[in-house]
Amino acid sequence: MIRVLVVDDDPKLLKMLQRTLAYEGLSVLTAANGEEALKTIDEQKVDLMVLDWMMPRLDGLATIQKMRFNGDKTLVLMLTARDAIENRVEGLESGADDYLIKPFAPAELVARVHAMLRRVEMSQDKQVLSYANITLDPITHEARRGENRLFLTVTEFNLLNLLLRHPRQVLERAFILTEVWGYDFCGDENVLEIYIGYLRKKLEAGYQARLIQTVRGVGYVLREE
């Protein structure tokens, strides 16, 4: 059974989220702050974390940073009332995989969680993919460009996975959002540009040539210039 950890210092919201996700057939654990959350994922396997940003003792941002520093790749859906674009970028750059602004409808939370879990399923194909000097192994979750290993988040991995399955094909923005974020994606479409930027930065480290090309007004394509 899929196990979800919900982290929030508001007891009423925590109980509502637990009940909502349990109704979807998910096994739900809870924690009241970041310290409890880190202890839980250290002791138990967790597939996805629903994490509030503003909490005492250890807030959501610091919790994600500690997780990623330790190599933990658990999917993270960040909850916050901060809706400015710079806040969204800060949360995603810290390692969150998606971002949901409060207040939100329980149905939207459920849709986001299911969409994120489908990304894990997509990454479980056993075929090693390659194009130009990029290789990606879904079994070991290892990606390389030439001799350089790429340390990717789950979302970055799934985005590169999709591009490698369609080399030299122009993929429309809507198609990418559907395949990587889920058919019921209802978030800010700017998240795609943000993750394309992250992926390019890692692929182009060491002055490697750009392979992810922008097709204005359409989307993106993986091809050599």
mmCIF file with all atom_site columns, C-alpha atoms in Angstrom:
data_model
loop_
_atom_site.group_PDB
_atom_site.id
_atom_site.type_symbol
_atom_site.label_atom_id
_atom_site.label_alt_id
_atom_site.label_comp_id
_atom_site.label_asym_id
_atom_site.label_entity_id
_atom_site.label_seq_id
_atom_site.pdbx_PDB_ins_code
_atom_site.Cartn_x
_atom_site.Cartn_y
_atom_site.Cartn_z
_atom_site.occupancy
_atom_site.B_iso_or_equiv
_atom_site.pdbx_formal_charge
_atom_site.auth_seq_id
_atom_site.auth_comp_id
_atom_site.auth_asym_id
_atom_site.auth_atom_id
_atom_site.pdbx_PDB_model_num
ATOM 1   C CA . MET A 1 1   ? 0.000   0.000  0.000   1.00 0.00 ? 1   MET A CA 1
ATOM 2   C CA . ILE A 1 2   ? 1.180   3.533  -0.814  1.00 0.00 ? 2   ILE A CA 1
ATOM 3   C CA . ARG A 1 3   ? 2.312   5.339  2.334   1.00 0.00 ? 3   ARG A CA 1
ATOM 4   C CA . VAL A 1 4   ? 1.876   9.103  2.678   1.00 0.00 ? 4   VAL A CA 1
ATOM 5   C CA . LEU A 1 5   ? 3.269   11.259 5.475   1.00 0.00 ? 5   LEU A CA 1
ATOM 6   C CA . VAL A 1 6   ? 1.288   14.440 6.249   1.00 0.00 ? 6   VAL A CA 1
ATOM 7   C CA . VAL A 1 7   ? 3.193   17.114 8.181   1.00 0.00 ? 7   VAL A CA 1
ATOM 8   C CA . ASP A 1 8   ? 1.381   20.139 9.647   1.00 0.00 ? 8   ASP A CA 1
ATOM 9   C CA . ASP A 1 9   ? 1.299   21.887 13.018  1.00 0.00 ? 9   ASP A CA 1
ATOM 10  C CA . ASP A 1 10  ? -2.463  22.590 12.765  1.00 0.00 ? 10  ASP A CA 1
ATOM 11  C CA . PRO A 1 11  ? -4.190  19.605 14.460  1.00 0.00 ? 11  PRO A CA 1
ATOM 12  C CA . LYS A 1 12  ? -7.537  20.213 12.719  1.00 0.00 ? 12  LYS A CA 1
ATOM 13  C CA . LEU A 1 13  ? -5.982  20.457 9.251   1.00 0.00 ? 13  LEU A CA 1
ATOM 14  C CA . LEU A 1 14  ? -3.772  17.463 9.973   1.00 0.00 ? 14  LEU A CA 1
ATOM 15  C CA . LYS A 1 15  ? -6.794  15.359 10.899  1.00 0.00 ? 15  LYS A CA 1
ATOM 16  C CA . MET A 1 16  ? -8.726  16.493 7.808   1.00 0.00 ? 16  MET A CA 1
ATOM 17  C CA . LEU A 1 17  ? -5.815  15.659 5.486   1.00 0.00 ? 17  LEU A CA 1
ATOM 18  C CA . GLN A 1 18  ? -5.324  12.273 7.128   1.00 0.00 ? 18  GLN A CA 1
ATOM 19  C CA . ARG A 1 19  ? -9.009  11.415 6.727   1.00 0.00 ? 19  ARG A CA 1
ATOM 20  C CA . THR A 1 20  ? -9.139  12.658 3.115   1.00 0.00 ? 20  THR A CA 1
ATOM 21  C CA . LEU A 1 21  ? -6.127  10.646 1.962   1.00 0.00 ? 21  LEU A CA 1
ATOM 22  C CA . ALA A 1 22  ? -7.087  7.534  3.933   1.00 0.00 ? 22  ALA A CA 1
ATOM 23  C CA . TYR A 1 23  ? -10.446 7.605  2.132   1.00 0.00 ? 23  TYR A CA 1
ATOM 24  C CA . GLU A 1 24  ? -8.455  7.299  -1.118  1.00 0.00 ? 24  GLU A CA 1
ATOM 25  C CA . GLY A 1 25  ? -7.034  3.987  0.059   1.00 0.00 ? 25  GLY A CA 1
ATOM 26  C CA . LEU A 1 26  ? -3.651  5.370  1.108   1.00 0.00 ? 26  LEU A CA 1
ATOM 27  C CA . SER A 1 27  ? -1.807  4.517  4.304   1.00 0.00 ? 27  SER A CA 1
ATOM 28  C CA . VAL A 1 28  ? -1.383  7.848  6.099   1.00 0.00 ? 28  VAL A CA 1
ATOM 29  C CA . LEU A 1 29  ? 1.175   8.770  8.747   1.00 0.00 ? 29  LEU A CA 1
ATOM 30  C CA . THR A 1 30  ? 1.253   12.167 10.465  1.00 0.00 ? 30  THR A CA 1
ATOM 31  C CA . ALA A 1 31  ? 3.803   14.474 12.041  1.00 0.00 ? 31  ALA A CA 1
ATOM 32  C CA . ALA A 1 32  ? 3.384   17.865 13.734  1.00 0.00 ? 32  ALA A CA 1
ATOM 33  C CA . ASN A 1 33  ? 6.699   19.405 12.608  1.00 0.00 ? 33  ASN A CA 1
ATOM 34  C CA . GLY A 1 34  ? 9.779   18.873 10.491  1.00 0.00 ? 34  GLY A CA 1
ATOM 35  C CA . GLU A 1 35  ? 11.766  17.134 13.211  1.00 0.00 ? 35  GLU A CA 1
ATOM 36  C CA . GLU A 1 36  ? 9.045   14.496 13.631  1.00 0.00 ? 36  GLU A CA 1
ATOM 37  C CA . ALA A 1 37  ? 8.850   14.125 9.856   1.00 0.00 ? 37  ALA A CA 1
ATOM 38  C CA . LEU A 1 38  ? 12.585  13.462 9.482   1.00 0.00 ? 38  LEU A CA 1
ATOM 39  C CA . LYS A 1 39  ? 12.456  10.899 12.269  1.00 0.00 ? 39  LYS A CA 1
ATOM 40  C CA . THR A 1 40  ? 9.513   9.134  10.590  1.00 0.00 ? 40  THR A CA 1
ATOM 41  C CA . ILE A 1 41  ? 11.116  8.852  7.138   1.00 0.00 ? 41  ILE A CA 1
ATOM 42  C CA . ASP A 1 42  ? 14.318  7.638  8.769   1.00 0.00 ? 42  ASP A CA 1
ATOM 43  C CA . GLU A 1 43  ? 12.402  4.790  10.429  1.00 0.00 ? 43  GLU A CA 1
ATOM 44  C CA . GLN A 1 44  ? 9.807   3.924  7.769   1.00 0.00 ? 44  GLN A CA 1
ATOM 45  C CA . LYS A 1 45  ? 9.460   3.856  3.995   1.00 0.00 ? 45  LYS A CA 1
ATOM 46  C CA . VAL A 1 46  ? 7.365   6.805  2.824   1.00 0.00 ? 46  VAL A CA 1
ATOM 47  C CA . ASP A 1 47  ? 6.313   7.247  -0.816  1.00 0.00 ? 47  ASP A CA 1
ATOM 48  C CA . LEU A 1 48  ? 5.092   10.834 -0.615  1.00 0.00 ? 48  LEU A CA 1
ATOM 49  C CA . MET A 1 49  ? 5.097   13.660 1.910   1.00 0.00 ? 49  MET A CA 1
ATOM 50  C CA . VAL A 1 50  ? 2.499   16.426 2.163   1.00 0.00 ? 50  VAL A CA 1
ATOM 51  C CA . LEU A 1 51  ? 4.479   19.117 3.957   1.00 0.00 ? 51  LEU A CA 1
ATOM 52  C CA . ASP A 1 52  ? 3.403   22.480 5.385   1.00 0.00 ? 52  ASP A CA 1
ATOM 53  C CA . TRP A 1 53  ? 5.896   25.309 4.906   1.00 0.00 ? 53  TRP A CA 1
ATOM 54  C CA . MET A 1 54  ? 5.266   27.377 8.055   1.00 0.00 ? 54  MET A CA 1
ATOM 55  C CA . MET A 1 55  ? 5.847   25.278 11.179  1.00 0.00 ? 55  MET A CA 1
ATOM 56  C CA . PRO A 1 56  ? 7.646   25.779 14.513  1.00 0.00 ? 56  PRO A CA 1
ATOM 57  C CA . ARG A 1 57  ? 10.975  24.158 15.396  1.00 0.00 ? 57  ARG A CA 1
ATOM 58  C CA . LEU A 1 58  ? 11.818  23.044 11.843  1.00 0.00 ? 58  LEU A CA 1
ATOM 59  C CA . ASP A 1 59  ? 9.804   24.506 8.978   1.00 0.00 ? 59  ASP A CA 1
ATOM 60  C CA . GLY A 1 60  ? 8.980   22.806 5.678   1.00 0.00 ? 60  GLY A CA 1
ATOM 61  C CA . LEU A 1 61  ? 11.756  24.460 3.692   1.00 0.00 ? 61  LEU A CA 1
ATOM 62  C CA . ALA A 1 62  ? 14.466  23.409 6.145   1.00 0.00 ? 62  ALA A CA 1
ATOM 63  C CA . THR A 1 63  ? 12.966  19.910 6.299   1.00 0.00 ? 63  THR A CA 1
ATOM 64  C CA . ILE A 1 64  ? 13.204  19.446 2.522   1.00 0.00 ? 64  ILE A CA 1
ATOM 65  C CA . GLN A 1 65  ? 16.746  20.793 2.455   1.00 0.00 ? 65  GLN A CA 1
ATOM 66  C CA . LYS A 1 66  ? 17.838  18.282 5.099   1.00 0.00 ? 66  LYS A CA 1
ATOM 67  C CA . MET A 1 67  ? 16.108  15.442 3.232   1.00 0.00 ? 67  MET A CA 1
ATOM 68  C CA . ARG A 1 68  ? 17.723  16.254 -0.104  1.00 0.00 ? 68  ARG A CA 1
ATOM 69  C CA . PHE A 1 69  ? 21.138  16.823 1.509   1.00 0.00 ? 69  PHE A CA 1
ATOM 70  C CA . ASN A 1 70  ? 20.881  13.291 2.918   1.00 0.00 ? 70  ASN A CA 1
ATOM 71  C CA . GLY A 1 71  ? 19.937  11.896 -0.499  1.00 0.00 ? 71  GLY A CA 1
ATOM 72  C CA . ASP A 1 72  ? 16.283  11.252 0.338   1.00 0.00 ? 72  ASP A CA 1
ATOM 73  C CA . LYS A 1 73  ? 14.185  11.352 -2.861  1.00 0.00 ? 73  LYS A CA 1
ATOM 74  C CA . THR A 1 74  ? 10.728  11.075 -1.267  1.00 0.00 ? 74  THR A CA 1
ATOM 75  C CA . LEU A 1 75  ? 8.155   13.016 -3.294  1.00 0.00 ? 75  LEU A CA 1
ATOM 76  C CA . VAL A 1 76  ? 7.168   16.246 -1.539  1.00 0.00 ? 76  VAL A CA 1
ATOM 77  C CA . LEU A 1 77  ? 3.999   18.300 -2.032  1.00 0.00 ? 77  LEU A CA 1
ATOM 78  C CA . MET A 1 78  ? 4.510   21.648 -0.304  1.00 0.00 ? 78  MET A CA 1
ATOM 79  C CA . LEU A 1 79  ? 1.524   23.372 1.324   1.00 0.00 ? 79  LEU A CA 1
ATOM 80  C CA . THR A 1 80  ? 1.732   27.115 1.937   1.00 0.00 ? 80  THR A CA 1
ATOM 81  C CA . ALA A 1 81  ? -0.210  30.358 1.980   1.00 0.00 ? 81  ALA A CA 1
ATOM 82  C CA . ARG A 1 82  ? 2.729   32.069 0.246   1.00 0.00 ? 82  ARG A CA 1
ATOM 83  C CA . ASP A 1 83  ? 1.559   32.522 -3.333  1.00 0.00 ? 83  ASP A CA 1
ATOM 84  C CA . ALA A 1 84  ? 4.171   34.899 -4.793  1.00 0.00 ? 84  ALA A CA 1
ATOM 85  C CA . ILE A 1 85  ? 6.130   33.434 -7.718  1.00 0.00 ? 85  ILE A CA 1
ATOM 86  C CA . GLU A 1 86  ? 9.431   33.931 -5.848  1.00 0.00 ? 86  GLU A CA 1
ATOM 87  C CA . ASN A 1 87  ? 8.069   31.803 -2.985  1.00 0.00 ? 87  ASN A CA 1
ATOM 88  C CA . ARG A 1 88  ? 7.089   29.039 -5.405  1.00 0.00 ? 88  ARG A CA 1
ATOM 89  C CA . VAL A 1 89  ? 10.528  29.121 -6.993  1.00 0.00 ? 89  VAL A CA 1
ATOM 90  C CA . GLU A 1 90  ? 12.170  29.023 -3.555  1.00 0.00 ? 90  GLU A CA 1
ATOM 91  C CA . GLY A 1 91  ? 10.128  25.983 -2.558  1.00 0.00 ? 91  GLY A CA 1
ATOM 92  C CA . LEU A 1 92  ? 10.845  24.107 -5.781  1.00 0.00 ? 92  LEU A CA 1
ATOM 93  C CA . GLU A 1 93  ? 14.537  24.983 -5.734  1.00 0.00 ? 93  GLU A CA 1
ATOM 94  C CA . SER A 1 94  ? 14.747  23.572 -2.212  1.00 0.00 ? 94  SER A CA 1
ATOM 95  C CA . GLY A 1 95  ? 13.599  20.203 -3.548  1.00 0.00 ? 95  GLY A CA 1
ATOM 96  C CA . ALA A 1 96  ? 9.786   20.203 -3.439  1.00 0.00 ? 96  ALA A CA 1
ATOM 97  C CA . ASP A 1 97  ? 8.168   18.354 -6.338  1.00 0.00 ? 97  ASP A CA 1
ATOM 98  C CA . ASP A 1 98  ? 4.913   20.318 -6.368  1.00 0.00 ? 98  ASP A CA 1
ATOM 99  C CA . TYR A 1 99  ? 3.326   23.276 -4.628  1.00 0.00 ? 99  TYR A CA 1
ATOM 100 C CA . LEU A 1 100 ? -0.260  23.770 -3.400  1.00 0.00 ? 100 LEU A CA 1
ATOM 101 C CA . ILE A 1 101 ? -1.463  27.133 -2.135  1.00 0.00 ? 101 ILE A CA 1
ATOM 102 C CA . LYS A 1 102 ? -3.753  27.439 0.880   1.00 0.00 ? 102 LYS A CA 1
ATOM 103 C CA . PRO A 1 103 ? -6.711  27.511 1.043   1.00 0.00 ? 103 PRO A CA 1
ATOM 104 C CA . PHE A 1 104 ? -7.321  24.539 -1.259  1.00 0.00 ? 104 PHE A CA 1
ATOM 105 C CA . ALA A 1 105 ? -10.138 22.096 -1.912  1.00 0.00 ? 105 ALA A CA 1
ATOM 106 C CA . PRO A 1 106 ? -9.545  18.522 -0.653  1.00 0.00 ? 106 PRO A CA 1
ATOM 107 C CA . ALA A 1 107 ? -10.297 17.283 -4.194  1.00 0.00 ? 107 ALA A CA 1
ATOM 108 C CA . GLU A 1 108 ? -7.382  19.338 -5.544  1.00 0.00 ? 108 GLU A CA 1
ATOM 109 C CA . LEU A 1 109 ? -5.037  17.888 -2.931  1.00 0.00 ? 109 LEU A CA 1
ATOM 110 C CA . VAL A 1 110 ? -6.127  14.356 -3.868  1.00 0.00 ? 110 VAL A CA 1
ATOM 111 C CA . ALA A 1 111 ? -5.626  15.096 -7.585  1.00 0.00 ? 111 ALA A CA 1
ATOM 112 C CA . ARG A 1 112 ? -2.112  16.422 -6.955  1.00 0.00 ? 112 ARG A CA 1
ATOM 113 C CA . VAL A 1 113 ? -1.168  13.407 -4.825  1.00 0.00 ? 113 VAL A CA 1
ATOM 114 C CA . HIS A 1 114 ? -2.394  10.897 -7.423  1.00 0.00 ? 114 HIS A CA 1
ATOM 115 C CA . ALA A 1 115 ? -0.623  12.802 -10.194 1.00 0.00 ? 115 ALA A CA 1
ATOM 116 C CA . MET A 1 116 ? 2.656   12.739 -8.268  1.00 0.00 ? 116 MET A CA 1
ATOM 117 C CA . LEU A 1 117 ? 2.368   9.025  -7.545  1.00 0.00 ? 117 LEU A CA 1
ATOM 118 C CA . ARG A 1 118 ? 1.857   8.329  -11.258 1.00 0.00 ? 118 ARG A CA 1
ATOM 119 C CA . ARG A 1 119 ? 5.281   9.874  -11.873 1.00 0.00 ? 119 ARG A CA 1
ATOM 120 C CA . VAL A 1 120 ? 6.836   7.089  -9.797  1.00 0.00 ? 120 VAL A CA 1
ATOM 121 C CA . GLU A 1 121 ? 5.029   4.489  -11.907 1.00 0.00 ? 121 GLU A CA 1
ATOM 122 C CA . MET A 1 122 ? 6.311   6.147  -15.086 1.00 0.00 ? 122 MET A CA 1
ATOM 123 C CA . SER A 1 123 ? 9.918   5.924  -13.871 1.00 0.00 ? 123 SER A CA 1
ATOM 124 C CA . GLN A 1 124 ? 9.700   2.174  -13.238 1.00 0.00 ? 124 GLN A CA 1
ATOM 125 C CA . ASP A 1 125 ? 10.089  1.106  -16.892 1.00 0.00 ? 125 ASP A CA 1
ATOM 126 C CA . LYS A 1 126 ? 13.216  -1.096 -17.064 1.00 0.00 ? 126 LYS A CA 1
ATOM 127 C CA . GLN A 1 127 ? 14.580  0.036  -20.449 1.00 0.00 ? 127 GLN A CA 1
ATOM 128 C CA . VAL A 1 128 ? 17.811  2.055  -20.352 1.00 0.00 ? 128 VAL A CA 1
ATOM 129 C CA . LEU A 1 129 ? 17.332  5.194  -22.444 1.00 0.00 ? 129 LEU A CA 1
ATOM 130 C CA . SER A 1 130 ? 19.999  7.144  -24.295 1.00 0.00 ? 130 SER A CA 1
ATOM 131 C CA . TYR A 1 131 ? 20.404  10.014 -26.734 1.00 0.00 ? 131 TYR A CA 1
ATOM 132 C CA . ALA A 1 132 ? 23.532  11.877 -27.771 1.00 0.00 ? 132 ALA A CA 1
ATOM 133 C CA . ASN A 1 133 ? 25.756  11.395 -24.699 1.00 0.00 ? 133 ASN A CA 1
ATOM 134 C CA . ILE A 1 134 ? 22.891  11.165 -22.168 1.00 0.00 ? 134 ILE A CA 1
ATOM 135 C CA . THR A 1 135 ? 21.928  7.831  -20.572 1.00 0.00 ? 135 THR A CA 1
ATOM 136 C CA . LEU A 1 136 ? 19.191  7.143  -18.041 1.00 0.00 ? 136 LEU A CA 1
ATOM 137 C CA . ASP A 1 137 ? 18.632  3.899  -16.147 1.00 0.00 ? 137 ASP A CA 1
ATOM 138 C CA . PRO A 1 138 ? 15.166  3.653  -14.521 1.00 0.00 ? 138 PRO A CA 1
ATOM 139 C CA . ILE A 1 139 ? 16.233  0.659  -12.412 1.00 0.00 ? 139 ILE A CA 1
ATOM 140 C CA . THR A 1 140 ? 19.179  2.291  -10.653 1.00 0.00 ? 140 THR A CA 1
ATOM 141 C CA . HIS A 1 141 ? 17.669  5.768  -11.049 1.00 0.00 ? 141 HIS A CA 1
ATOM 142 C CA . GLU A 1 142 ? 21.013  6.847  -12.456 1.00 0.00 ? 142 GLU A CA 1
ATOM 143 C CA . ALA A 1 143 ? 21.427  9.435  -15.191 1.00 0.00 ? 143 ALA A CA 1
ATOM 144 C CA . ARG A 1 144 ? 24.647  10.530 -16.883 1.00 0.00 ? 144 ARG A CA 1
ATOM 145 C CA . ARG A 1 145 ? 25.864  12.934 -19.506 1.00 0.00 ? 145 ARG A CA 1
ATOM 146 C CA . GLY A 1 146 ? 29.123  11.585 -20.775 1.00 0.00 ? 146 GLY A CA 1
ATOM 147 C CA . GLU A 1 147 ? 31.181  10.682 -17.732 1.00 0.00 ? 147 GLU A CA 1
ATOM 148 C CA . ASN A 1 148 ? 29.294  13.070 -15.462 1.00 0.00 ? 148 ASN A CA 1
ATOM 149 C CA . ARG A 1 149 ? 26.622  11.652 -13.179 1.00 0.00 ? 149 ARG A CA 1
ATOM 150 C CA . LEU A 1 150 ? 23.483  13.773 -12.907 1.00 0.00 ? 150 LEU A CA 1
ATOM 151 C CA . PHE A 1 151 ? 21.898  14.026 -9.462  1.00 0.00 ? 151 PHE A CA 1
ATOM 152 C CA . LEU A 1 152 ? 18.218  14.541 -10.289 1.00 0.00 ? 152 LEU A CA 1
ATOM 153 C CA . THR A 1 153 ? 15.088  14.961 -8.220  1.00 0.00 ? 153 THR A CA 1
ATOM 154 C CA . VAL A 1 154 ? 12.149  12.646 -8.991  1.00 0.00 ? 154 VAL A CA 1
ATOM 155 C CA . THR A 1 155 ? 10.460  15.301 -11.138 1.00 0.00 ? 155 THR A CA 1
ATOM 156 C CA . GLU A 1 156 ? 13.660  16.133 -13.024 1.00 0.00 ? 156 GLU A CA 1
ATOM 157 C CA . PHE A 1 157 ? 14.218  12.424 -13.607 1.00 0.00 ? 157 PHE A CA 1
ATOM 158 C CA . ASN A 1 158 ? 10.710  11.929 -14.991 1.00 0.00 ? 158 ASN A CA 1
ATOM 159 C CA . LEU A 1 159 ? 10.989  14.983 -17.217 1.00 0.00 ? 159 LEU A CA 1
ATOM 160 C CA . LEU A 1 160 ? 14.268  13.743 -18.694 1.00 0.00 ? 160 LEU A CA 1
ATOM 161 C CA . ASN A 1 161 ? 12.745  10.255 -19.005 1.00 0.00 ? 161 ASN A CA 1
ATOM 162 C CA . LEU A 1 162 ? 9.923   11.688 -21.121 1.00 0.00 ? 162 LEU A CA 1
ATOM 163 C CA . LEU A 1 163 ? 12.261  13.691 -23.351 1.00 0.00 ? 163 LEU A CA 1
ATOM 164 C CA . LEU A 1 164 ? 14.512  10.677 -23.904 1.00 0.00 ? 164 LEU A CA 1
ATOM 165 C CA . ARG A 1 165 ? 11.505  8.627  -25.011 1.00 0.00 ? 165 ARG A CA 1
ATOM 166 C CA . HIS A 1 166 ? 10.775  11.170 -27.720 1.00 0.00 ? 166 HIS A CA 1
ATOM 167 C CA . PRO A 1 167 ? 14.155  12.422 -29.025 1.00 0.00 ? 167 PRO A CA 1
ATOM 168 C CA . ARG A 1 168 ? 13.996  14.945 -31.880 1.00 0.00 ? 168 ARG A CA 1
ATOM 169 C CA . GLN A 1 169 ? 10.224  15.225 -31.415 1.00 0.00 ? 169 GLN A CA 1
ATOM 170 C CA . VAL A 1 170 ? 8.723   18.571 -30.471 1.00 0.00 ? 170 VAL A CA 1
ATOM 171 C CA . LEU A 1 171 ? 6.593   17.984 -27.357 1.00 0.00 ? 171 LEU A CA 1
ATOM 172 C CA . GLU A 1 172 ? 3.829   20.455 -26.626 1.00 0.00 ? 172 GLU A CA 1
ATOM 173 C CA . ARG A 1 173 ? 3.689   22.048 -23.184 1.00 0.00 ? 173 ARG A CA 1
ATOM 174 C CA . ALA A 1 174 ? 0.277   20.518 -22.472 1.00 0.00 ? 174 ALA A CA 1
ATOM 175 C CA . PHE A 1 175 ? 1.569   17.039 -23.349 1.00 0.00 ? 175 PHE A CA 1
ATOM 176 C CA . ILE A 1 176 ? 4.576   17.379 -21.039 1.00 0.00 ? 176 ILE A CA 1
ATOM 177 C CA . LEU A 1 177 ? 2.423   18.639 -18.161 1.00 0.00 ? 177 LEU A CA 1
ATOM 178 C CA . THR A 1 178 ? 0.015   15.745 -18.701 1.00 0.00 ? 178 THR A CA 1
ATOM 179 C CA . GLU A 1 179 ? 2.716   13.068 -18.836 1.00 0.00 ? 179 GLU A CA 1
ATOM 180 C CA . VAL A 1 180 ? 4.914   14.343 -16.012 1.00 0.00 ? 180 VAL A CA 1
ATOM 181 C CA . TRP A 1 181 ? 2.469   16.119 -13.696 1.00 0.00 ? 181 TRP A CA 1
ATOM 182 C CA . GLY A 1 182 ? -0.679  14.108 -14.475 1.00 0.00 ? 182 GLY A CA 1
ATOM 183 C CA . TYR A 1 183 ? -3.767  14.440 -16.671 1.00 0.00 ? 183 TYR A CA 1
ATOM 184 C CA . ASP A 1 184 ? -5.551  16.382 -13.950 1.00 0.00 ? 184 ASP A CA 1
ATOM 185 C CA . PHE A 1 185 ? -2.700  18.849 -13.401 1.00 0.00 ? 185 PHE A CA 1
ATOM 186 C CA . CYS A 1 186 ? -4.222  22.089 -12.165 1.00 0.00 ? 186 CYS A CA 1
ATOM 187 C CA . GLY A 1 187 ? -1.203  23.978 -10.903 1.00 0.00 ? 187 GLY A CA 1
ATOM 188 C CA . ASP A 1 188 ? 0.823   26.898 -12.194 1.00 0.00 ? 188 ASP A CA 1
ATOM 189 C CA . GLU A 1 189 ? 2.149   26.114 -15.670 1.00 0.00 ? 189 GLU A CA 1
ATOM 190 C CA . ASN A 1 190 ? 5.297   28.099 -14.841 1.00 0.00 ? 190 ASN A CA 1
ATOM 191 C CA . VAL A 1 191 ? 6.444   24.987 -12.999 1.00 0.00 ? 191 VAL A CA 1
ATOM 192 C CA . LEU A 1 192 ? 7.409   23.481 -16.385 1.00 0.00 ? 192 LEU A CA 1
ATOM 193 C CA . GLU A 1 193 ? 9.740   26.384 -17.226 1.00 0.00 ? 193 GLU A CA 1
ATOM 194 C CA . ILE A 1 194 ? 11.244  26.164 -13.752 1.00 0.00 ? 194 ILE A CA 1
ATOM 195 C CA . TYR A 1 195 ? 12.035  22.451 -14.101 1.00 0.00 ? 195 TYR A CA 1
ATOM 196 C CA . ILE A 1 196 ? 13.322  22.804 -17.661 1.00 0.00 ? 196 ILE A CA 1
ATOM 197 C CA . GLY A 1 197 ? 15.725  25.399 -16.234 1.00 0.00 ? 197 GLY A CA 1
ATOM 198 C CA . TYR A 1 198 ? 16.834  23.037 -13.456 1.00 0.00 ? 198 TYR A CA 1
ATOM 199 C CA . LEU A 1 199 ? 17.393  20.199 -15.909 1.00 0.00 ? 199 LEU A CA 1
ATOM 200 C CA . ARG A 1 200 ? 19.328  22.366 -18.366 1.00 0.00 ? 200 ARG A CA 1
ATOM 201 C CA . LYS A 1 201 ? 21.589  23.610 -15.593 1.00 0.00 ? 201 LYS A CA 1
ATOM 202 C CA . LYS A 1 202 ? 22.526  20.054 -14.641 1.00 0.00 ? 202 LYS A CA 1
ATOM 203 C CA . LEU A 1 203 ? 22.838  18.802 -18.226 1.00 0.00 ? 203 LEU A CA 1
ATOM 204 C CA . GLU A 1 204 ? 24.983  21.730 -19.294 1.00 0.00 ? 204 GLU A CA 1
ATOM 205 C CA . ALA A 1 205 ? 27.392  21.656 -16.339 1.00 0.00 ? 205 ALA A CA 1
ATOM 206 C CA . GLY A 1 206 ? 30.981  21.734 -17.556 1.00 0.00 ? 206 GLY A CA 1
ATOM 207 C CA . TYR A 1 207 ? 29.950  23.761 -20.626 1.00 0.00 ? 207 TYR A CA 1
ATOM 208 C CA . GLN A 1 208 ? 28.182  20.880 -22.332 1.00 0.00 ? 208 GLN A CA 1
ATOM 209 C CA . ALA A 1 209 ? 26.182  21.842 -25.432 1.00 0.00 ? 209 ALA A CA 1
ATOM 210 C CA . ARG A 1 210 ? 22.470  22.525 -24.955 1.00 0.00 ? 210 ARG A CA 1
ATOM 211 C CA . LEU A 1 211 ? 20.234  19.591 -25.872 1.00 0.00 ? 211 LEU A CA 1
ATOM 212 C CA . ILE A 1 212 ? 16.833  20.727 -24.578 1.00 0.00 ? 212 ILE A CA 1
ATOM 213 C CA . GLN A 1 213 ? 15.687  23.272 -27.146 1.00 0.00 ? 213 GLN A CA 1
ATOM 214 C CA . THR A 1 214 ? 12.750  25.665 -26.772 1.00 0.00 ? 214 THR A CA 1
ATOM 215 C CA . VAL A 1 215 ? 10.244  25.781 -29.619 1.00 0.00 ? 215 VAL A CA 1
ATOM 216 C CA . ARG A 1 216 ? 8.536   29.126 -29.087 1.00 0.00 ? 216 ARG A CA 1
ATOM 217 C CA . GLY A 1 217 ? 4.794   28.962 -28.730 1.00 0.00 ? 217 GLY A CA 1
ATOM 218 C CA . VAL A 1 218 ? 4.813   25.153 -28.766 1.00 0.00 ? 218 VAL A CA 1
ATOM 219 C CA . GLY A 1 219 ? 7.020   23.430 -26.204 1.00 0.00 ? 219 GLY A CA 1
ATOM 220 C CA . TYR A 1 220 ? 10.387  21.673 -26.049 1.00 0.00 ? 220 TYR A CA 1
ATOM 221 C CA . VAL A 1 221 ? 12.464  19.172 -27.998 1.00 0.00 ? 221 VAL A CA 1
ATOM 222 C CA . LEU A 1 222 ? 15.509  17.063 -27.110 1.00 0.00 ? 222 LEU A CA 1
ATOM 223 C CA . ARG A 1 223 ? 17.920  17.333 -30.033 1.00 0.00 ? 223 ARG A CA 1
ATOM 224 C CA . GLU A 1 224 ? 21.486  18.228 -30.906 1.00 0.00 ? 224 GLU A CA 1
ATOM 225 C CA . GLU A 1 225 ? 21.964  21.648 -32.433 1.00 0.00 ? 225 GLU A CA 1
#
